[in-house]
Coordinates of C-alpha atoms in Angstrom, one line a residue:
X1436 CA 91.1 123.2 118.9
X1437 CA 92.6 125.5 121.6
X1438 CA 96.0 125.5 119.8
X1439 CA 94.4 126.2 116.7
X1440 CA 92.3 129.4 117.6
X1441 CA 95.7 130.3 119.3
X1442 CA 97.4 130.2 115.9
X1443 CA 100.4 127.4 117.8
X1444 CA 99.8 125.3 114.2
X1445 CA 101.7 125.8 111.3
X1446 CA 98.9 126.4 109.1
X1447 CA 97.6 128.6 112.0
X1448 CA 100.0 130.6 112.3
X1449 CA 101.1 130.8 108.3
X1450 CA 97.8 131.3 107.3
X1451 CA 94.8 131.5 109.6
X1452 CA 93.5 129.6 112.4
X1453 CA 90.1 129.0 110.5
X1454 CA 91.6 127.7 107.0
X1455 CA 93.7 124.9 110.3
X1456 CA 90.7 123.7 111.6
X1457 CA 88.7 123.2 108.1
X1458 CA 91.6 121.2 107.7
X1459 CA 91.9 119.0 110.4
X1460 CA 88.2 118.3 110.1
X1461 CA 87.8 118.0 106.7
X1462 CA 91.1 115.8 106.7
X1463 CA 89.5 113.7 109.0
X1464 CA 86.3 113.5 107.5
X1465 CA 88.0 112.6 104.0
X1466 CA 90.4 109.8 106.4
X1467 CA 87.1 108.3 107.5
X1468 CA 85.5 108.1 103.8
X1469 CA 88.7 106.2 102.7
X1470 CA 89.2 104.1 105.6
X1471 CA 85.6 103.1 105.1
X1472 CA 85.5 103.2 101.6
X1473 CA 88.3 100.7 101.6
X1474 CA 86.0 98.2 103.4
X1475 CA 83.4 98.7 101.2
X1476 CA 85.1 98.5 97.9
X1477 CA 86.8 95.7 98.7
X1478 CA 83.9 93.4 100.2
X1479 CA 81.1 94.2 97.6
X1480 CA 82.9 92.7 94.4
X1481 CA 81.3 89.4 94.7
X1482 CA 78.0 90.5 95.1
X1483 CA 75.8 90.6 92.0
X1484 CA 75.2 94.8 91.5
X1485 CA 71.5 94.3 90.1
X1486 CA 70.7 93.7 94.0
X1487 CA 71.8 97.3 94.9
X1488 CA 71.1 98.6 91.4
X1489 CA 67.6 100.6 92.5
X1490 CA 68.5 101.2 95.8
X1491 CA 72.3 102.2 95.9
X1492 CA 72.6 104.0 92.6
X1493 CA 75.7 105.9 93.8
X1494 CA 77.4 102.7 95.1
X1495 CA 76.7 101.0 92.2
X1496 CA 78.0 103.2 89.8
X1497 CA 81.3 103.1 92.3
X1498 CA 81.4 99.1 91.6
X1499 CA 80.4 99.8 88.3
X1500 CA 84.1 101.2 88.1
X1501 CA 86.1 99.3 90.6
X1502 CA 84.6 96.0 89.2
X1503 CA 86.1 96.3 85.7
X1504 CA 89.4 95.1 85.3
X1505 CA 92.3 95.8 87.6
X1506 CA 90.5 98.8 88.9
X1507 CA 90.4 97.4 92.4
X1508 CA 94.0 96.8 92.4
X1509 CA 94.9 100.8 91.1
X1510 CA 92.4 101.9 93.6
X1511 CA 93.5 100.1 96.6
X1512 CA 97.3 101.4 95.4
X1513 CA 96.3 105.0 95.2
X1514 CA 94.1 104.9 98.5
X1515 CA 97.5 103.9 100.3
X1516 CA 99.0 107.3 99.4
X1517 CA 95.9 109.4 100.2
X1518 CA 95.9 107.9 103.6
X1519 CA 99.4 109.1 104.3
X1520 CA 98.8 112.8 102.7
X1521 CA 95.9 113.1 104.7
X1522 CA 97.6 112.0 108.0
X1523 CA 100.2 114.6 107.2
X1524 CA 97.8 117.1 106.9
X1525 CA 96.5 116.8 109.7
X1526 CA 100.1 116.9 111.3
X1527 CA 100.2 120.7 109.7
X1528 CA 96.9 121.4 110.9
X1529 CA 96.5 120.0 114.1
X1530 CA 100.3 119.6 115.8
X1531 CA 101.3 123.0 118.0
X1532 CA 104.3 124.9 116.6
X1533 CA 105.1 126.2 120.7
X1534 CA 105.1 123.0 122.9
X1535 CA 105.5 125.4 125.7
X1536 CA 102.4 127.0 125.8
X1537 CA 99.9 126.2 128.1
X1538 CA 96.5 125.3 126.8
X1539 CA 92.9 125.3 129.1
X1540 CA 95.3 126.2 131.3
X1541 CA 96.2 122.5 132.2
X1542 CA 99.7 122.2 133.6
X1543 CA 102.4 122.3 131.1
X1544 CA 103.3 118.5 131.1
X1545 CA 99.8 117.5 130.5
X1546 CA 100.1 119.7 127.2
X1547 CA 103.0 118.0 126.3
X1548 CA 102.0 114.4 127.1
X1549 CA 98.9 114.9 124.7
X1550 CA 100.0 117.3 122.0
X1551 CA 103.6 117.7 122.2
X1552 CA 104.1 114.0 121.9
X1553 CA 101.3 114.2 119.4
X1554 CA 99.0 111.8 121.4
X1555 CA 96.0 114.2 121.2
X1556 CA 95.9 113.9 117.0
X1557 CA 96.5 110.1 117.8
X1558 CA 93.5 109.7 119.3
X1559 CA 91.6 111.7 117.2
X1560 CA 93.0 110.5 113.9
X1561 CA 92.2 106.5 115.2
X1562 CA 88.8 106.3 116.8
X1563 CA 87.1 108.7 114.7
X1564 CA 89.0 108.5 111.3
X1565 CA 89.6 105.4 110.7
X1566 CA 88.5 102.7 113.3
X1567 CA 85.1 103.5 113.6
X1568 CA 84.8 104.1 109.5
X1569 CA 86.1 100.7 109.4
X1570 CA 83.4 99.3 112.3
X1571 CA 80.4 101.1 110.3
X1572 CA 81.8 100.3 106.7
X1573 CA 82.3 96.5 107.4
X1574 CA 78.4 95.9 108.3
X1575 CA 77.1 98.7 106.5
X1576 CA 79.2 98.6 103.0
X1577 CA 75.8 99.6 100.6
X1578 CA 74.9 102.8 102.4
X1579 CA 78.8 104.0 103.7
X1580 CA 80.1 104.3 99.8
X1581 CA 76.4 106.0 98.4
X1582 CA 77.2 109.2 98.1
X1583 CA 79.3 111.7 95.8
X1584 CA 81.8 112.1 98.6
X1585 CA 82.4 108.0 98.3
X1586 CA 82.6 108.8 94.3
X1587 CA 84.9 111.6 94.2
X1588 CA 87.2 109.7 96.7
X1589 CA 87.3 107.0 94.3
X1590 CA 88.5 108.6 91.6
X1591 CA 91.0 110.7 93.6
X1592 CA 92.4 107.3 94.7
X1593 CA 92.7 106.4 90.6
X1594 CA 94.1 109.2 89.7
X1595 CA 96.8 109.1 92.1
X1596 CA 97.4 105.4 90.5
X1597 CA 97.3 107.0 87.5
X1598 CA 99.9 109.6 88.2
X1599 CA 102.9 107.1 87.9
X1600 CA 104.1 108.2 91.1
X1601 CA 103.5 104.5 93.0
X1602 CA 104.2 103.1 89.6
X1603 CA 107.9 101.6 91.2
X1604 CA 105.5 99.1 93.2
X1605 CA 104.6 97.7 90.1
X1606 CA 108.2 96.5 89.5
X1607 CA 108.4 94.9 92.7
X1608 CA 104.7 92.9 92.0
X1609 CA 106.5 91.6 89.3
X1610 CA 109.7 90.8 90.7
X1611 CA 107.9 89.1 94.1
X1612 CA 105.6 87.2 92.0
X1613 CA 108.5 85.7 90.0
X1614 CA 110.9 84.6 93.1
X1615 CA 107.8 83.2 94.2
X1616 CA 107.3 81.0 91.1
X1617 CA 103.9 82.5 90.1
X1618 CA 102.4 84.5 87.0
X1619 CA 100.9 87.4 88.0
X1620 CA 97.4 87.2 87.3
X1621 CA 95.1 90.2 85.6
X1622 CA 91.6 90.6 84.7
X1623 CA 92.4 92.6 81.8
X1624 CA 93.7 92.0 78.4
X1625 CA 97.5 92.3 77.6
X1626 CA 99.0 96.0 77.3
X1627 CA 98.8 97.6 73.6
X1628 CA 102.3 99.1 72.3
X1629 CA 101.3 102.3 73.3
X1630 CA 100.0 101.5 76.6
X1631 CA 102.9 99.4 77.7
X1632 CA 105.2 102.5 76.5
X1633 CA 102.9 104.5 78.8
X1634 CA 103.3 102.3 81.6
X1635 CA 107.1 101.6 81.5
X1636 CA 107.4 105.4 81.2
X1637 CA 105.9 105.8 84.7
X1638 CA 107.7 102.8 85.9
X1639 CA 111.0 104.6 85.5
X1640 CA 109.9 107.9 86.5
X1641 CA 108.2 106.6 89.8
X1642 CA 111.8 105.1 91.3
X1643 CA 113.5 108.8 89.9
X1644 CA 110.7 110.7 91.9
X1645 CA 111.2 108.4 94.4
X1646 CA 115.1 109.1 95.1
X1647 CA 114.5 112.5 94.7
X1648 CA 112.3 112.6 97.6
X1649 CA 114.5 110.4 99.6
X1650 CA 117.6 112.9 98.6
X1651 CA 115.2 116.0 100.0
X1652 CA 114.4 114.5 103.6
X1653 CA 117.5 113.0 104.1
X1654 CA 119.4 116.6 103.5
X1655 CA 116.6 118.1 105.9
X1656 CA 117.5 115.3 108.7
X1657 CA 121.0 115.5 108.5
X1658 CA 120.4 119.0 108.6
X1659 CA 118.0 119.3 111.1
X1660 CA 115.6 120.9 109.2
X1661 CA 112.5 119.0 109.9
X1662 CA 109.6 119.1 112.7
X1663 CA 112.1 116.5 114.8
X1664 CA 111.7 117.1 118.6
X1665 CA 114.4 119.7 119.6
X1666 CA 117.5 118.2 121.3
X1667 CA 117.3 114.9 119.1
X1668 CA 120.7 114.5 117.3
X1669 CA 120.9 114.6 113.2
X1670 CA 121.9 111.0 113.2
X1671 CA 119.2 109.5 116.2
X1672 CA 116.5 110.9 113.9
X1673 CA 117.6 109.3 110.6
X1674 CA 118.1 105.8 112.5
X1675 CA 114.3 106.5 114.2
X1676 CA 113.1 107.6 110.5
X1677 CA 114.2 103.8 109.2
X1678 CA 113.1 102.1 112.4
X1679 CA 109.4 103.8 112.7
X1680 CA 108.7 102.5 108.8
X1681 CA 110.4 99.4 109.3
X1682 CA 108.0 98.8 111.9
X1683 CA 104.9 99.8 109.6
X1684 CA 106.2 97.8 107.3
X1685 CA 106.1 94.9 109.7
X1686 CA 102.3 95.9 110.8
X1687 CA 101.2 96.3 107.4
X1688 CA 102.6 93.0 106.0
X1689 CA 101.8 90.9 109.2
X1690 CA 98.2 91.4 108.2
X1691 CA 98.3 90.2 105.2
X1692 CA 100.4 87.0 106.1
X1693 CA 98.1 86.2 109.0
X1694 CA 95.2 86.2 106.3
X1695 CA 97.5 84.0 104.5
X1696 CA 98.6 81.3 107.0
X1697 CA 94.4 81.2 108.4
X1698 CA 93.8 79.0 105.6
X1699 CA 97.5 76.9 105.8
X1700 CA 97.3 73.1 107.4
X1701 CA 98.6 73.9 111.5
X1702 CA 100.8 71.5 110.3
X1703 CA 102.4 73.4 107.4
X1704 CA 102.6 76.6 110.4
X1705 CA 105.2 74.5 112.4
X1706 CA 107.9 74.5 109.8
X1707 CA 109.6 77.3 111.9
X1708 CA 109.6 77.3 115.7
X1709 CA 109.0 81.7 115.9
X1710 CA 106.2 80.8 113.2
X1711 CA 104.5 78.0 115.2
X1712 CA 104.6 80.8 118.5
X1713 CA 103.5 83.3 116.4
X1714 CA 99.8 81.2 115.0
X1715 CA 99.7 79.6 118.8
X1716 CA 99.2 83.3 120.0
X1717 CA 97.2 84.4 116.9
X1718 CA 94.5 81.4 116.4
X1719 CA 94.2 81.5 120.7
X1720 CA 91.1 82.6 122.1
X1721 CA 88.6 81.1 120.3
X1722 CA 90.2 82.9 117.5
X1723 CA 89.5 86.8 118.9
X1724 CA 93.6 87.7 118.5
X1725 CA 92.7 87.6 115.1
X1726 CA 90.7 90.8 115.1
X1727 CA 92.2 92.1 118.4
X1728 CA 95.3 92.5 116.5
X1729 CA 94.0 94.0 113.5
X1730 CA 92.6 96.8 115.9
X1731 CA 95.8 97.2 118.0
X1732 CA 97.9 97.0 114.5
X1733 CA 95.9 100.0 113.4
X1734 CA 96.8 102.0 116.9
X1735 CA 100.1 101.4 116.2
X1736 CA 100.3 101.8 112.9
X1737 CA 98.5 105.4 113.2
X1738 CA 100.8 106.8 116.1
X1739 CA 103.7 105.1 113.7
X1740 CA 102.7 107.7 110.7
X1741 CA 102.2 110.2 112.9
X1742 CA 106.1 110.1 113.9
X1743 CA 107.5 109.4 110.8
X1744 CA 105.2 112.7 109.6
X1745 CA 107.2 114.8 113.2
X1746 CA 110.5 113.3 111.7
X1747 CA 110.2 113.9 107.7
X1748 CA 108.5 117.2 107.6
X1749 CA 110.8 120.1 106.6
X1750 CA 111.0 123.0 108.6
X1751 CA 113.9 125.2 108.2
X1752 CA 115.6 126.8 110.8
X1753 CA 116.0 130.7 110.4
X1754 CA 118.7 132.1 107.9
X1755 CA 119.0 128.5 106.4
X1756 CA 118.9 128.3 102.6
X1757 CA 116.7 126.2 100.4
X1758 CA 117.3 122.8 100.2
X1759 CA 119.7 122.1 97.3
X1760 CA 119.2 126.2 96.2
X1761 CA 115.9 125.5 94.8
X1762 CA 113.4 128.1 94.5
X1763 CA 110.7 129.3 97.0
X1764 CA 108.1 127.8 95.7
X1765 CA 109.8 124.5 95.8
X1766 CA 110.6 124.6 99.5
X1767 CA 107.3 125.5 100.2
X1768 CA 106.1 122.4 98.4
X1769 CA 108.5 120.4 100.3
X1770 CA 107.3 121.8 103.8
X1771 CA 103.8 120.3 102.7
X1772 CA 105.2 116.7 103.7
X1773 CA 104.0 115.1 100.4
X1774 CA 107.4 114.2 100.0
X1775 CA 107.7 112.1 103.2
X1776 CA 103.7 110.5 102.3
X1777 CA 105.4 109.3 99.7
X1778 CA 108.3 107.7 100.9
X1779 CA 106.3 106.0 103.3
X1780 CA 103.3 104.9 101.4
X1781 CA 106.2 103.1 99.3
X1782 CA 108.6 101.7 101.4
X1783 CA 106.5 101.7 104.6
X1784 CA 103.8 100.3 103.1
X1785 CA 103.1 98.6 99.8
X1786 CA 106.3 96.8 99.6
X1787 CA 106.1 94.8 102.3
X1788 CA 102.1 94.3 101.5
X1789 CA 103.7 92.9 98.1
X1790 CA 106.6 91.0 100.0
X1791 CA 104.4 89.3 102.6
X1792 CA 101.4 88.3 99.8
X1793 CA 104.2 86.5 98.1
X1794 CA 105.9 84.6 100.5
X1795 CA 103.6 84.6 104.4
X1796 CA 105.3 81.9 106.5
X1797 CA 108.7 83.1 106.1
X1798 CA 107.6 86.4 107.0
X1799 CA 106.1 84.7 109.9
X1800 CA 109.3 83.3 110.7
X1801 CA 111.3 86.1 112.8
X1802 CA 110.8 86.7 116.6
X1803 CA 109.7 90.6 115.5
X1804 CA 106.5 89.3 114.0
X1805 CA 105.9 87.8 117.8
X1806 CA 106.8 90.7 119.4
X1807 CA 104.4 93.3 117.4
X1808 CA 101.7 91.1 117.4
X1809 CA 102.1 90.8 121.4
X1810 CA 102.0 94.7 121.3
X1811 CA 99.5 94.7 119.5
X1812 CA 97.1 92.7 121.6
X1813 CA 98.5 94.3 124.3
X1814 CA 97.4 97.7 122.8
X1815 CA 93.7 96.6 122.1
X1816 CA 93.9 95.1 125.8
X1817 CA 94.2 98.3 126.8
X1818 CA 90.8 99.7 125.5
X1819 CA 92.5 103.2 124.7
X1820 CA 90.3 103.4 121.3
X1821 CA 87.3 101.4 122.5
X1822 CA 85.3 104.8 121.8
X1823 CA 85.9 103.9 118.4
X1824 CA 83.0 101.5 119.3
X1825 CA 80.7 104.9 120.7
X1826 CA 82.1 106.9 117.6
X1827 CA 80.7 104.4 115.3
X1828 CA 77.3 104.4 117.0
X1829 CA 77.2 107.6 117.1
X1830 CA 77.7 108.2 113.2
X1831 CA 75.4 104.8 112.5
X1832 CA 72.6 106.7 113.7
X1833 CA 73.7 110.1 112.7
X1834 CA 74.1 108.9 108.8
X1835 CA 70.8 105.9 109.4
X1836 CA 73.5 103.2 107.8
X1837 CA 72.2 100.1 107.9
X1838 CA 73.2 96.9 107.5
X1839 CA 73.4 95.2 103.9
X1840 CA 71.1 92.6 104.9
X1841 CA 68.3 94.6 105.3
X1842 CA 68.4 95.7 101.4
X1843 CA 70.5 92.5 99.4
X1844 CA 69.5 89.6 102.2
X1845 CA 72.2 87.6 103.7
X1846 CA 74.9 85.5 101.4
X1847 CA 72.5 82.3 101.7
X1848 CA 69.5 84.5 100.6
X1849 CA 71.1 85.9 97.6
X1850 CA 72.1 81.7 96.8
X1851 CA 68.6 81.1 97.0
X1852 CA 67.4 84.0 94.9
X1853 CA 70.3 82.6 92.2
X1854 CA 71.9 85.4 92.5
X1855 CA 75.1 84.4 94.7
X1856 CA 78.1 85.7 95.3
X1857 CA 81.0 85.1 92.5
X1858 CA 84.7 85.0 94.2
X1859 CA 86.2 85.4 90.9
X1860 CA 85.7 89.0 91.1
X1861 CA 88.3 88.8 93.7
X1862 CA 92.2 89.2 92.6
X1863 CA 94.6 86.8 93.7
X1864 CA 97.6 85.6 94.0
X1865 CA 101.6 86.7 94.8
X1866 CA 102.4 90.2 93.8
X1867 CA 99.0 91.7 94.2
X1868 CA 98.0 94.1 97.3
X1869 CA 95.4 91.8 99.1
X1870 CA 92.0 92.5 99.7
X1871 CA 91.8 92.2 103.7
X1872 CA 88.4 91.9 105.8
X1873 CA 87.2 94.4 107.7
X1874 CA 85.9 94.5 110.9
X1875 CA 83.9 92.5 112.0
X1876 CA 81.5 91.6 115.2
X1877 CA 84.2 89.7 117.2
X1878 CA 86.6 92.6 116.9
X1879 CA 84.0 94.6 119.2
X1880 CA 85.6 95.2 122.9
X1881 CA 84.5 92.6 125.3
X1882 CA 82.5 95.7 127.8
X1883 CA 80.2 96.3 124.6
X1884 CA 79.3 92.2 124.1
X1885 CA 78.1 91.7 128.2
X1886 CA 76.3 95.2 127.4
X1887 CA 74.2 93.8 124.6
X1888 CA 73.3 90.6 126.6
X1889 CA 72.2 92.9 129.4
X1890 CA 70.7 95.9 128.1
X1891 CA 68.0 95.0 124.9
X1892 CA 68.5 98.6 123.2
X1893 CA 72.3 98.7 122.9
X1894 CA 71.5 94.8 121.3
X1895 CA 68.9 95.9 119.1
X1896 CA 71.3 98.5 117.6
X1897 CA 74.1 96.2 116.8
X1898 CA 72.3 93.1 116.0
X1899 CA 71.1 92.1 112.3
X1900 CA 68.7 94.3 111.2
X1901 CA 65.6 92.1 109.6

C-alpha cells in the first residue's frame, strides 16, 4: 500500500495511486470469487437444485446455467483465463516501478526481498485470493456462489469461452482424446451447420490470435522491452519465460493425473519405476500428501504466474518505437499484459490439463513429476500460507457462510429423502478439463487440528454445523 500512495506502481504513477489500489483490491476480491466459485460450480452438479431452490435462489439460478449442457466445461475454460488477467492486474497495480526506494523505511534489501522479488503480491495474491476462497468454498459451496457477484463472474467466465480466443484448446481435446482411443463425450446435441461454421471459425482464429501474441512478447524479450529484472540478458529471459510455464504446466497437469491414478490398481502404478516413487510419496501419510500438495502446488503455481507476468509484460524503454510500428493505442493495449494471460492460460495451462486427462501414468512417468511434487510438500511444510487457514476464518464469519449441511443435509440424508446425488451430471473422460476437489478438512495445517482437540471454540467453528 505504501508503494502505491507513493505512486512506485505503474498504474500509480500513469494514472493515480487511488484508481492502483481499487485495483489491487478489487482484483483480489474478483480472484477470490473465481477461485471459490470454481469450487462451488464444480461440486454442486450432482446435487438435486430443488434442495437449494428456496433458500439459494442466486446459486440456483448459477446451476441453473452451468448444469445445462457443456456449460461447465466453457466455464471452467474461460475461468482459466480470468485467473491469469486478474493476476496480471494485480502485477500493474501492486508491483513498484522504483525497486530502490525505500518503503516504512525498512532497509533497502528487505524492500527488495518482499516487493522487488514480488514476494509481497505473492503472499497476498495466495492466502487471501485464492487459498482461503478455496478452504471456505469447498465446505460452504451454497452460500459462497449466492450472490450477483458469483453470477456476473459466471457469465464473464462464458463469455470469455465464447470469445473464441481459447477456442485452439478445443483442437487439442480432440486431438488428445483421439491418440488416446476415446470419443469425446458431450451432453449436448450434435452442432447445427451454422453452429459448427461458427465454431470452426473461432477454432482457426484462436491459433492466429495466438501466434500473434507469441510474435508481440517475443519481440519485447528479445528486445528487452518487458518488466524483466534489469541486468537479465535478452536470451536468459526467453529461456526463463519457457521454463516458468513449463513448470505450470507440470503443476497444473500433475493434479489432474494424481486424481486420475487415486482410483488405478497400485499394481497398474508400478508399470514405471519414477511412477511407482512418485504414488509411494503421494498416497504416504495416511493419504495427507494428497491435499498437502494441492496446497503447495497452488504456492507455486501463484509465485510461477507472477514471474511469467515480470517477464511477459511490455515496457518499453525510452525513445524505443512501437512494437512492429503499430499505433499508440495498440501498444498501450499490449502494456496491459493480456497478451502474456493469454499465452499462458493456453500453453501454461489447459494444454497440459488436456494432455494429462488423456493419458495420467505416463505423465507420472518422468523424475520432474517427483521432483515438483517433493517441492511442493516441501512448500506446504513450510506453513508460509497457513494464514490462509486465519483468512478463511476470518471471512467465514465476516460473510456467516455455512456449511451445505446445515441447509441440503449430508449426501446420505439427501439418499434418504430420495433425492441423491446423480454423477452423471459430471463430464468425463480424455480430452475434457477435469473437475478437481477442492479443499478439504485434511488439507488444514497440522497446528490448526491439535488446536481444535484443545480449544472447544476454534472446534465448534470448523466442525459440521447441525
Amino acid at each position: 500500500m505504501s508503494a502505491i500512495f507513493m505512486e512506485n506502481t505503474k498504474i500509480g504513477k500513469d494514472v493515480h495511486p487511488w484508481l492502483s489500489f481499487v485495483l489491487l483490491w478489487g482484483g483480489l476480491a474478483w480472484l477470490s470469487m473465481v477461485e471459490g466459485g470454481q469450487a462451488s460450480l464444480v461440486g454442486l452438479p450432482p446435487v438435486d437444485m430443488a434442495l437449494y431452490e428456496a433458500s439459494h435462489p442466486i446459486s440456483h439460478k448459477i446451476m441453473t446455467v452451468i448444469n445445462k449442457g457443456d456449460n461447465l466445461d466453457r466455464y471452467l475454460m474461460g475461468r482459466q483465463f480470468l485467473v491469469l488477467a486478474l493476476v496480471f492486474l494485480e502485477n500493474l497495480a501492486g508491483h513498484p516501478v522504483d525497486e530502490s526506494l525505500k518503503i516504512l523505511g525498512m532497509p533497502l534489501w528487505v524492500n527488495k526481498a518482499l516487493l522487488g522479488t514480488g514476494l509481497g503480491l505473492f503472499f497476498m495474491t495466495a492466502m487471501i485470493g485464492k487459498i482461503s476462497a478455496q478452504v471456505n468454498a469447498s465446505r460452504c459451496m451454497l452460500d459462497y456462489v449466492n450472490s450477483y457477484f458469483a453470477l456476473f463472474t459466471m457469465y464473464v467466465s462464458m463469455a470469455i469461452e465464447i470469445s473464441g480466443l481459447l477456442h485452439c484448446c478445443y483442437l487439442a481435446q480432440i486431438i488428445f482424446a483421439w491418440a488416446a482411443g476415446q470419443t469425446l463425450e458431450s451432453k449436448e446435441e450434435p452442432r447445427t451447420g451454422v453452429q459448427n461454421i461458427f465454431f470452426w471459425a473461432r477454432v482457426l482464429l484462436s491459433p492466429a490470435i495466438l501466434v500473434f501474441a507469441f510474435a508481440v512478447t517475443l519481440s519485447a524479450l528479445f528486445n528487452n522491452q518487458t518488466t524483466m529484472w534489469e541486468g537479465v540478458p535478452p536470451t536468459v529471459t526467453v529461456v526463463l519465460f519457457f521454463l516458468f510455464m513449463s513448470i505450470v504446466g507440470m503443476l497444473e497437469g500433475m493434479q489432474i493425473a494424481f486424481f486420475a491414478v487415486s482410483k488405478i490398481p497400485e499394481e497398474d502404478r508400478s508399470n514405471s519405476s519414477w511412477a511407482k516413487r512418485t504414488c509411494d510419496v503421494l498416497f504416504a501419510n495416511e493419504g495427507r500428501n494428497l491435499p498437502g500438495f494441492m496446497v503447495g502446488r497452488q504456492m507455486c503455481v501463484t509465485l510461477c504466474f507472477f514471474i511469467i507476468a515480470r517477464v511477459t509484460t511490455i515496457k518499453l524503454n525510452e525513445g524505443d518505437e512501437n512494437i512492429f510500428g503499430l499505433s499508440d493505442g495498440a501498444q498501450a493495449f499490449f502494456e496491459t499484459g493480456l497478451l502474456g494471460a493469454l499465452i499462458t492460460t493456453i500453453v501454461a495451462s489447459i494444454m497440459w490439463q488436456l494432455v494429462a486427462s488423456s493419458f495420467p501414468m505416463a505423465f507420472l512417468s518422468t523424475p520432474i513429476s517427483y521432483v515438483l511434487l517433493r517441492w511442493c510438500l516441501f512448500l506446504e511444510w513450510t506453513g508460509l500460507c497457513q494464514g490462509s487457514w486465519v483468512f478463511a476464518m476470518i471471512l467465514r464469519k465476516i460473510a456467516g457462510y455455512k456449511r451445505d449441511e446445515v441447509y441440503i443435509g449430508t449426501a446420505e440424508e439427501r439418499v434418504q429423502k430420495k433425492m441423491g446425488d446423480d454423477s452423471a451430471h459430471i463430464s468425463r473422460g480424455a480430452g475434457h478439463i477435469p473437475k478437481l476437489p477442492a479443499f478439504a478438512g485434511d488439507a488444514a495445517p497440522n497446528s490448526l487440528k491439535k488446536l481444535m482437540q484443545t480449544d472447544s471454540a476454534v472446534a465448534s467453528d470448523n466442525k459440521e454445523e447441525p
